[in-house]
CSV table of N, CA, C and O in Angstrom, one decimal:
chain,number,residue,atom,x,y,z
A,1,GLY,N,202.1,138.4,357.2
A,1,GLY,CA,201.0,137.8,356.6
A,1,GLY,C,199.7,138.5,356.7
A,1,GLY,O,198.6,137.9,356.5
A,2,GLY,N,199.7,139.8,357.2
A,2,GLY,CA,198.4,140.5,357.3
A,2,GLY,C,197.8,140.4,358.7
A,2,GLY,O,196.7,140.9,359.0
A,3,VAL,N,198.4,139.6,359.6
A,3,VAL,CA,197.9,139.5,361.0
A,3,VAL,C,198.9,140.1,361.9
A,3,VAL,O,200.1,139.8,361.8
A,4,THR,N,198.5,140.8,362.9
A,4,THR,CA,199.4,141.4,363.9
A,4,THR,C,199.0,140.9,365.3
A,4,THR,O,197.9,141.0,365.7
A,5,TYR,N,200.0,140.4,365.9
A,5,TYR,CA,199.9,139.9,367.3
A,5,TYR,C,200.6,140.9,368.2
A,5,TYR,O,201.8,141.2,367.9
A,6,THR,N,200.0,141.3,369.3
A,6,THR,CA,200.7,142.2,370.2
A,6,THR,C,200.7,141.6,371.6
A,6,THR,O,199.6,141.1,372.1
A,7,ARG,N,201.9,141.6,372.2
A,7,ARG,CA,202.0,141.0,373.6
A,7,ARG,C,201.4,141.9,374.6
A,7,ARG,O,201.5,143.1,374.5
A,8,GLY,N,200.7,141.3,375.5
A,8,GLY,CA,200.0,142.1,376.6
A,8,GLY,C,201.0,142.3,377.8
A,8,GLY,O,202.2,142.0,377.7
A,9,ALA,N,200.4,142.9,378.8
A,9,ALA,CA,201.2,143.2,380.0
A,9,ALA,C,201.7,141.9,380.8
A,9,ALA,O,202.6,141.9,381.5
A,10,VAL,N,200.9,140.8,380.6
A,10,VAL,CA,201.2,139.6,381.3
A,10,VAL,C,201.8,138.6,380.3
A,10,VAL,O,201.3,138.5,379.1
A,11,LEU,N,202.8,137.8,380.7
A,11,LEU,CA,203.4,136.8,379.8
A,11,LEU,C,202.3,135.9,379.4
A,11,LEU,O,201.5,135.4,380.1
A,12,GLY,N,202.3,135.6,378.1
A,12,GLY,CA,201.3,134.7,377.5
A,12,GLY,C,200.1,135.3,377.1
A,12,GLY,O,199.2,134.7,376.5
A,13,GLU,N,200.0,136.6,377.3
A,13,GLU,CA,198.8,137.4,376.9
A,13,GLU,C,199.0,138.0,375.5
A,13,GLU,O,200.0,138.8,375.4
A,14,TRP,N,198.2,137.7,374.6
A,14,TRP,CA,198.3,138.2,373.2
A,14,TRP,C,197.0,138.7,372.7
A,14,TRP,O,196.0,138.2,373.0
A,15,THR,N,197.0,139.8,371.9
A,15,THR,CA,195.9,140.2,371.2
A,15,THR,C,196.2,140.1,369.7
A,15,THR,O,197.3,140.1,369.3
A,16,ARG,N,195.1,140.1,368.9
A,16,ARG,CA,195.3,139.8,367.4
A,16,ARG,C,194.4,140.9,366.7
A,16,ARG,O,193.3,141.2,367.0
A,17,ALA,N,195.0,141.4,365.6
A,17,ALA,CA,194.3,142.2,364.6
A,17,ALA,C,194.6,141.7,363.2
A,17,ALA,O,195.8,141.5,362.9
A,18,PRO,N,193.6,141.4,362.4
A,18,PRO,CA,192.2,141.5,362.7
A,18,PRO,C,191.8,140.4,363.8
A,18,PRO,O,192.5,139.5,364.0
A,19,ALA,N,190.6,140.6,364.3
A,19,ALA,CA,190.1,139.7,365.4
A,19,ALA,C,190.1,138.2,364.8
A,19,ALA,O,189.9,138.0,363.7
A,20,GLY,N,190.4,137.3,365.7
A,20,GLY,CA,190.4,135.9,365.4
A,20,GLY,C,190.9,135.1,366.6
A,20,GLY,O,191.2,135.7,367.6
A,21,SER,N,191.0,133.8,366.4
A,21,SER,CA,191.5,133.0,367.5
A,21,SER,C,193.0,133.2,367.8
A,21,SER,O,193.8,133.5,366.8
A,22,VAL,N,193.4,133.2,369.0
A,22,VAL,CA,194.8,133.4,369.4
A,22,VAL,C,195.3,132.2,370.1
A,22,VAL,O,194.8,131.7,371.0
A,23,ASP,N,196.4,131.6,369.5
A,23,ASP,CA,197.1,130.5,370.1
A,23,ASP,C,198.4,131.0,370.7
A,23,ASP,O,199.4,131.0,370.1
A,24,ALA,N,198.3,131.4,372.0
A,24,ALA,CA,199.4,132.0,372.7
A,24,ALA,C,200.6,131.1,372.7
A,24,ALA,O,201.7,131.6,372.6
A,25,THR,N,200.4,129.8,372.9
A,25,THR,CA,201.5,128.9,372.9
A,25,THR,C,202.3,128.9,371.6
A,25,THR,O,203.5,128.9,371.6
A,26,ALA,N,201.6,128.8,370.5
A,26,ALA,CA,202.2,128.9,369.2
A,26,ALA,C,202.9,130.2,368.9
A,26,ALA,O,204.1,130.2,368.4
A,27,ILE,N,202.3,131.3,369.4
A,27,ILE,CA,203.0,132.6,369.2
A,27,ILE,C,204.3,132.7,370.0
A,27,ILE,O,205.3,133.1,369.5
A,28,ASP,N,204.2,132.3,371.3
A,28,ASP,CA,205.4,132.3,372.1
A,28,ASP,C,206.5,131.4,371.5
A,28,ASP,O,207.7,131.8,371.5
A,29,GLN,N,206.1,130.3,371.0
A,29,GLN,CA,207.1,129.4,370.4
A,29,GLN,C,207.8,130.0,369.1
A,29,GLN,O,209.0,130.0,369.0
A,30,LEU,N,207.0,130.7,368.3
A,30,LEU,CA,207.5,131.3,367.1
A,30,LEU,C,208.4,132.5,367.5
A,30,LEU,O,209.5,132.7,366.9
A,31,VAL,N,208.0,133.3,368.4
A,31,VAL,CA,208.8,134.4,368.9
A,31,VAL,C,210.1,133.9,369.4
A,31,VAL,O,211.2,134.5,369.1
A,32,ARG,N,210.1,132.9,370.2
A,32,ARG,CA,211.4,132.3,370.7
A,32,ARG,C,212.3,131.9,369.5
A,32,ARG,O,213.5,132.2,369.5
A,33,LEU,N,211.7,131.2,368.6
A,33,LEU,CA,212.5,130.7,367.4
A,33,LEU,C,213.1,131.9,366.6
A,33,LEU,O,214.2,131.8,366.1
A,34,LEU,N,212.3,133.0,366.4
A,34,LEU,CA,212.7,134.1,365.6
A,34,LEU,C,213.6,135.1,366.3
A,34,LEU,O,214.3,135.9,365.7
A,35,ALA,N,213.6,135.0,367.7
A,35,ALA,CA,214.5,135.9,368.4
A,35,ALA,C,215.9,135.6,368.1
A,35,ALA,O,216.8,136.5,368.1
A,36,VAL,N,216.3,134.4,367.9
A,36,VAL,CA,217.6,133.9,367.6
A,36,VAL,C,217.6,132.9,366.5
A,36,VAL,O,217.7,131.7,366.8
A,37,PRO,N,217.3,133.3,365.3
A,37,PRO,CA,217.1,132.3,364.2
A,37,PRO,C,218.4,131.6,364.0
A,37,PRO,O,219.5,132.1,364.1
A,38,ARG,N,218.4,130.3,363.6
A,38,ARG,CA,219.5,129.5,363.3
A,38,ARG,C,219.4,129.0,361.9
A,38,ARG,O,218.4,128.3,361.6
A,39,SER,N,220.4,129.3,361.1
A,39,SER,CA,220.4,128.8,359.7
A,39,SER,C,221.0,127.4,359.7
A,39,SER,O,222.0,127.2,360.3
A,40,SER,N,220.4,126.5,358.9
A,40,SER,CA,220.9,125.2,358.8
A,40,SER,C,221.7,125.1,357.4
A,40,SER,O,222.5,124.2,357.3
A,41,ALA,N,221.5,126.0,356.5
A,41,ALA,CA,222.2,126.0,355.2
A,41,ALA,C,221.7,127.1,354.3
A,41,ALA,O,220.7,127.8,354.7
A,42,ASP,N,222.3,127.3,353.2
A,42,ASP,CA,221.8,128.2,352.2
A,42,ASP,C,220.6,127.6,351.6
A,42,ASP,O,220.4,126.4,351.6
A,43,ALA,N,219.7,128.4,351.0
A,43,ALA,CA,218.5,127.9,350.4
A,43,ALA,C,218.1,128.7,349.2
A,43,ALA,O,218.5,129.8,349.1
A,44,ALA,N,217.2,128.2,348.4
A,44,ALA,CA,216.7,128.9,347.3
A,44,ALA,C,215.6,129.9,347.8
A,44,ALA,O,215.1,129.7,348.9
A,45,VAL,N,215.4,131.0,347.1
A,45,VAL,CA,214.5,132.0,347.4
A,45,VAL,C,213.1,131.3,347.5
A,45,VAL,O,212.7,130.6,346.6
A,46,PRO,N,212.4,131.6,348.6
A,46,PRO,CA,211.1,130.9,348.8
A,46,PRO,C,210.0,131.4,347.8
A,46,PRO,O,210.0,132.6,347.4
A,47,THR,N,209.1,130.5,347.5
A,47,THR,CA,208.0,130.9,346.6
A,47,THR,C,206.8,131.2,347.5
A,47,THR,O,206.7,130.6,348.6
A,48,ASP,N,206.0,132.2,347.2
A,48,ASP,CA,204.8,132.6,348.0
A,48,ASP,C,205.2,132.8,349.4
A,48,ASP,O,204.6,132.2,350.3
A,49,PRO,N,206.2,133.7,349.7
A,49,PRO,CA,206.6,133.9,351.1
A,49,PRO,C,205.5,134.7,351.9
A,49,PRO,O,204.7,135.4,351.4
A,50,ILE,N,205.6,134.4,353.2
A,50,ILE,CA,204.8,135.2,354.2
A,50,ILE,C,205.8,136.2,354.8
A,50,ILE,O,206.9,135.8,355.2
A,51,SER,N,205.4,137.4,354.9
A,51,SER,CA,206.2,138.5,355.5
A,51,SER,C,206.0,138.4,357.0
A,51,SER,O,204.9,138.5,357.5
A,52,VAL,N,207.1,138.2,357.8
A,52,VAL,CA,207.0,138.2,359.2
A,52,VAL,C,207.9,139.3,359.8
A,52,VAL,O,209.1,139.4,359.4
A,53,ILE,N,207.3,140.2,360.5
A,53,ILE,CA,208.0,141.3,361.1
A,53,ILE,C,207.9,141.1,362.6
A,53,ILE,O,206.9,141.1,363.2
A,54,LEU,N,209.1,141.0,363.3
A,54,LEU,CA,209.2,140.8,364.7
A,54,LEU,C,209.7,142.1,365.3
A,54,LEU,O,210.8,142.5,365.0
A,55,SER,N,208.8,142.8,366.0
A,55,SER,CA,209.2,144.1,366.6
A,55,SER,C,209.5,143.8,368.1
A,55,SER,O,208.6,143.3,368.8
A,56,ILE,N,210.6,144.2,368.6
A,56,ILE,CA,211.0,144.0,369.9
A,56,ILE,C,211.2,145.3,370.6
A,56,ILE,O,212.0,146.2,370.2
A,57,ALA,N,210.5,145.5,371.7
A,57,ALA,CA,210.6,146.7,372.5
A,57,ALA,C,210.9,146.3,373.9
A,57,ALA,O,210.0,146.1,374.8
A,58,PRO,N,212.2,146.3,374.2
A,58,PRO,CA,212.6,145.9,375.6
A,58,PRO,C,212.3,146.9,376.6
A,58,PRO,O,212.1,148.1,376.3
A,59,PRO,N,212.2,146.5,377.9
A,59,PRO,CA,211.9,147.5,379.0
A,59,PRO,C,212.9,148.6,379.0
A,59,PRO,O,212.6,149.8,379.3
A,60,SER,N,214.2,148.4,378.6
A,60,SER,CA,215.2,149.4,378.5
A,60,SER,C,216.0,149.2,377.3
A,60,SER,O,216.1,148.0,376.8
A,61,GLY,N,216.5,150.2,376.7
A,61,GLY,CA,217.3,150.1,375.5
A,61,GLY,C,216.4,150.4,374.3
A,61,GLY,O,215.2,150.6,374.4
A,62,ALA,N,217.0,150.4,373.1
A,62,ALA,CA,216.3,150.7,371.9
A,62,ALA,C,215.5,149.6,371.3
A,62,ALA,O,215.9,148.4,371.4
A,63,PRO,N,214.3,149.9,370.8
A,63,PRO,CA,213.5,148.8,370.1
A,63,PRO,C,214.2,148.4,368.9
A,63,PRO,O,215.0,149.1,368.3
A,64,SER,N,213.9,147.2,368.4
A,64,SER,CA,214.5,146.7,367.2
A,64,SER,C,213.4,146.0,366.4
A,64,SER,O,212.4,145.6,366.9
A,65,GLU,N,213.7,145.7,365.1
A,65,GLU,CA,212.7,145.1,364.3
A,65,GLU,C,213.5,144.1,363.3
A,65,GLU,O,214.5,144.5,362.8
A,66,ARG,N,212.9,143.0,363.1
A,66,ARG,CA,213.5,142.0,362.2
A,66,ARG,C,212.4,141.6,361.2
A,66,ARG,O,211.3,141.3,361.6
A,67,THR,N,212.7,141.7,360.0
A,67,THR,CA,211.8,141.3,358.9
A,67,THR,C,212.3,140.1,358.2
A,67,THR,O,213.5,140.1,357.7
A,68,LEU,N,211.5,139.1,358.0
A,68,LEU,CA,211.8,137.9,357.3
A,68,LEU,C,210.7,137.6,356.3
A,68,LEU,O,209.6,137.9,356.5
A,69,LEU,N,211.1,137.1,355.1
A,69,LEU,CA,210.2,136.5,354.2
A,69,LEU,C,210.3,135.0,354.3
A,69,LEU,O,211.4,134.5,353.9
A,70,LEU,N,209.3,134.4,354.8
A,70,LEU,CA,209.4,132.9,355.0
A,70,LEU,C,208.6,132.2,354.0
A,70,LEU,O,207.4,132.6,353.7
A,71,GLY,N,209.1,131.1,353.5
A,71,GLY,CA,208.4,130.3,352.5
A,71,GLY,C,208.6,128.8,352.8
A,71,GLY,O,209.7,128.5,353.3
A,72,THR,N,207.6,128.0,352.5
A,72,THR,CA,207.8,126.6,352.8
A,72,THR,C,208.2,125.8,351.6
A,72,THR,O,208.4,124.6,351.7
A,73,THR,N,208.3,126.4,350.4
A,73,THR,CA,208.7,125.7,349.2
A,73,THR,C,210.0,126.3,348.7
A,73,THR,O,210.1,127.5,348.5
A,74,PRO,N,211.1,125.6,348.4
A,74,PRO,CA,211.1,124.1,348.5
A,74,PRO,C,211.3,123.6,349.9
A,74,PRO,O,211.0,122.4,350.1
A,75,ARG,N,211.7,124.3,350.8
A,75,ARG,CA,211.8,123.9,352.2
A,75,ARG,C,211.6,125.2,353.0
A,75,ARG,O,211.4,126.3,352.5
A,76,CYS,N,211.7,125.2,354.3
A,76,CYS,CA,211.6,126.4,355.1
A,76,CYS,C,212.7,127.3,354.9
A,76,CYS,O,213.8,127.1,355.3
A,77,ALA,N,212.5,128.3,354.1
A,77,ALA,CA,213.5,129.3,353.7
A,77,ALA,C,213.1,130.7,354.1
A,77,ALA,O,212.0,131.0,354.2
A,78,ALA,N,214.2,131.4,354.5
A,78,ALA,CA,213.9,132.8,355.0
A,78,ALA,C,214.9,133.7,354.2
A,78,ALA,O,216.1,133.5,354.1
A,79,THR,N,214.3,134.7,353.6
A,79,THR,CA,215.1,135.8,352.9
A,79,THR,C,215.4,136.8,354.0
A,79,THR,O,214.4,137.4,354.5
A,80,VAL,N,216.6,137.1,354.2
A,80,VAL,CA,217.1,138.0,355.2
A,80,VAL,C,218.1,138.9,354.5
A,80,VAL,O,218.5,138.7,353.3
A,81,THR,N,218.6,139.9,355.2
A,81,THR,CA,219.6,140.9,354.6
A,81,THR,C,220.7,140.2,354.0
A,81,THR,O,221.2,140.5,352.9
A,82,ALA,N,221.3,139.1,354.6
A,82,ALA,CA,222.5,138.5,354.1
A,82,ALA,C,222.2,137.5,353.0
A,82,ALA,O,223.1,136.9,352.4
A,83,GLY,N,220.9,137.2,352.7
A,83,GLY,CA,220.6,136.2,351.6
A,83,GLY,C,219.4,135.4,352.0
A,83,GLY,O,218.6,135.8,352.8
A,84,THR,N,219.4,134.2,351.5
A,84,THR,CA,218.3,133.2,351.8
A,84,THR,C,218.9,132.0,352.5
A,84,THR,O,219.9,131.4,352.0
A,85,VAL,N,218.3,131.7,353.6
A,85,VAL,CA,218.8,130.6,354.4
A,85,VAL,C,217.7,129.6,354.8
A,85,VAL,O,216.5,130.0,354.8
A,86,ALA,N,218.1,128.4,355.0
A,86,ALA,CA,217.1,127.4,355.5
A,86,ALA,C,217.0,127.5,357.0
A,86,ALA,O,218.0,127.6,357.7
A,87,LEU,N,215.7,127.4,357.5
A,87,LEU,CA,215.5,127.4,358.9
A,87,LEU,C,214.8,126.2,359.3
A,87,LEU,O,214.3,125.4,358.5
A,88,ASP,N,214.6,126.0,360.6
A,88,ASP,CA,213.9,124.9,361.2
A,88,ASP,C,212.5,124.9,360.6
A,88,ASP,O,211.8,125.9,360.6
A,89,PRO,N,212.0,123.8,360.0
A,89,PRO,CA,210.7,123.7,359.4
A,89,PRO,C,209.6,124.2,360.4
A,89,PRO,O,208.5,124.6,360.0
A,90,GLN,N,209.8,124.1,361.7
A,90,GLN,CA,208.8,124.5,362.7
A,90,GLN,C,208.5,126.0,362.6
A,90,GLN,O,207.4,126.4,362.8
A,91,VAL,N,209.6,126.8,362.2
A,91,VAL,CA,209.4,128.2,362.0
A,91,VAL,C,208.3,128.5,361.0
A,91,VAL,O,207.4,129.3,361.2
A,92,CYS,N,208.4,127.9,359.8
A,92,CYS,CA,207.5,128.1,358.7
A,92,CYS,C,206.1,127.5,359.1
A,92,CYS,O,205.1,128.1,358.8
A,93,ALA,N,206.1,126.4,359.7
A,93,ALA,CA,204.8,125.8,360.1
A,93,ALA,C,204.0,126.7,361.1
A,93,ALA,O,202.8,127.0,360.9
A,94,LEU,N,204.7,127.3,362.1
A,94,LEU,CA,204.1,128.2,363.0
A,94,LEU,C,203.6,129.5,362.4
A,94,LEU,O,202.5,130.0,362.6
A,95,ALA,N,204.5,130.0,361.5
A,95,ALA,CA,204.2,131.3,360.8
A,95,ALA,C,203.0,131.1,359.9
A,95,ALA,O,202.1,132.0,359.9
A,96,THR,N,202.9,130.0,359.2
A,96,THR,CA,201.8,129.7,358.3
A,96,THR,C,200.5,129.6,359.1
A,96,THR,O,199.4,130.1,358.8
A,97,LYS,N,200.6,128.8,360.2
A,97,LYS,CA,199.4,128.6,361.1
A,97,LYS,C,198.9,130.0,361.7
A,97,LYS,O,197.7,130.2,361.7
A,98,LEU,N,199.8,130.8,362.1
A,98,LEU,CA,199.4,132.1,362.8
A,98,LEU,C,199.0,133.2,361.8
A,98,LEU,O,198.3,134.1,362.2
A,99,ALA,N,199.3,133.0,360.5
A,99,ALA,CA,198.9,134.0,359.5
A,99,ALA,C,197.5,133.8,359.0
A,99,ALA,O,197.0,134.7,358.3
A,100,LYS,N,196.8,132.8,359.5
A,100,LYS,CA,195.4,132.5,359.0
A,100,LYS,C,194.4,133.1,360.0
A,100,LYS,O,194.6,133.2,361.1
C-alpha cells in the first residue's frame, strides 16, 4: 500500500516510511496473521486491492517474502499464487488501517 514498516532490534519496535504514526500492536497482529494465513474458502478476485509484502529475515536460514493482494470487496480476499482465497476479515481491516 506504499507504506513500509521495518521491525527494530527490540520486539514491538517498528519504524515507518514514509513518516507517520506507528501502531505497533496492529502491525504485530497483522504480521502474526500473515505469517501463517488461513483460507476460509475460495473467493472472487478483490477489487481495489492493497499490495502487502511480508519480508521475513530469520536470525538463521534464508530470508523469504510473501506477496498478497488484499481486498475488502466483496469480502476479505487475498490473491496468492494458488488463486484467490477468503481470509479472516481482521487481516484486511489491519492492512487497510496500516496502509494509511
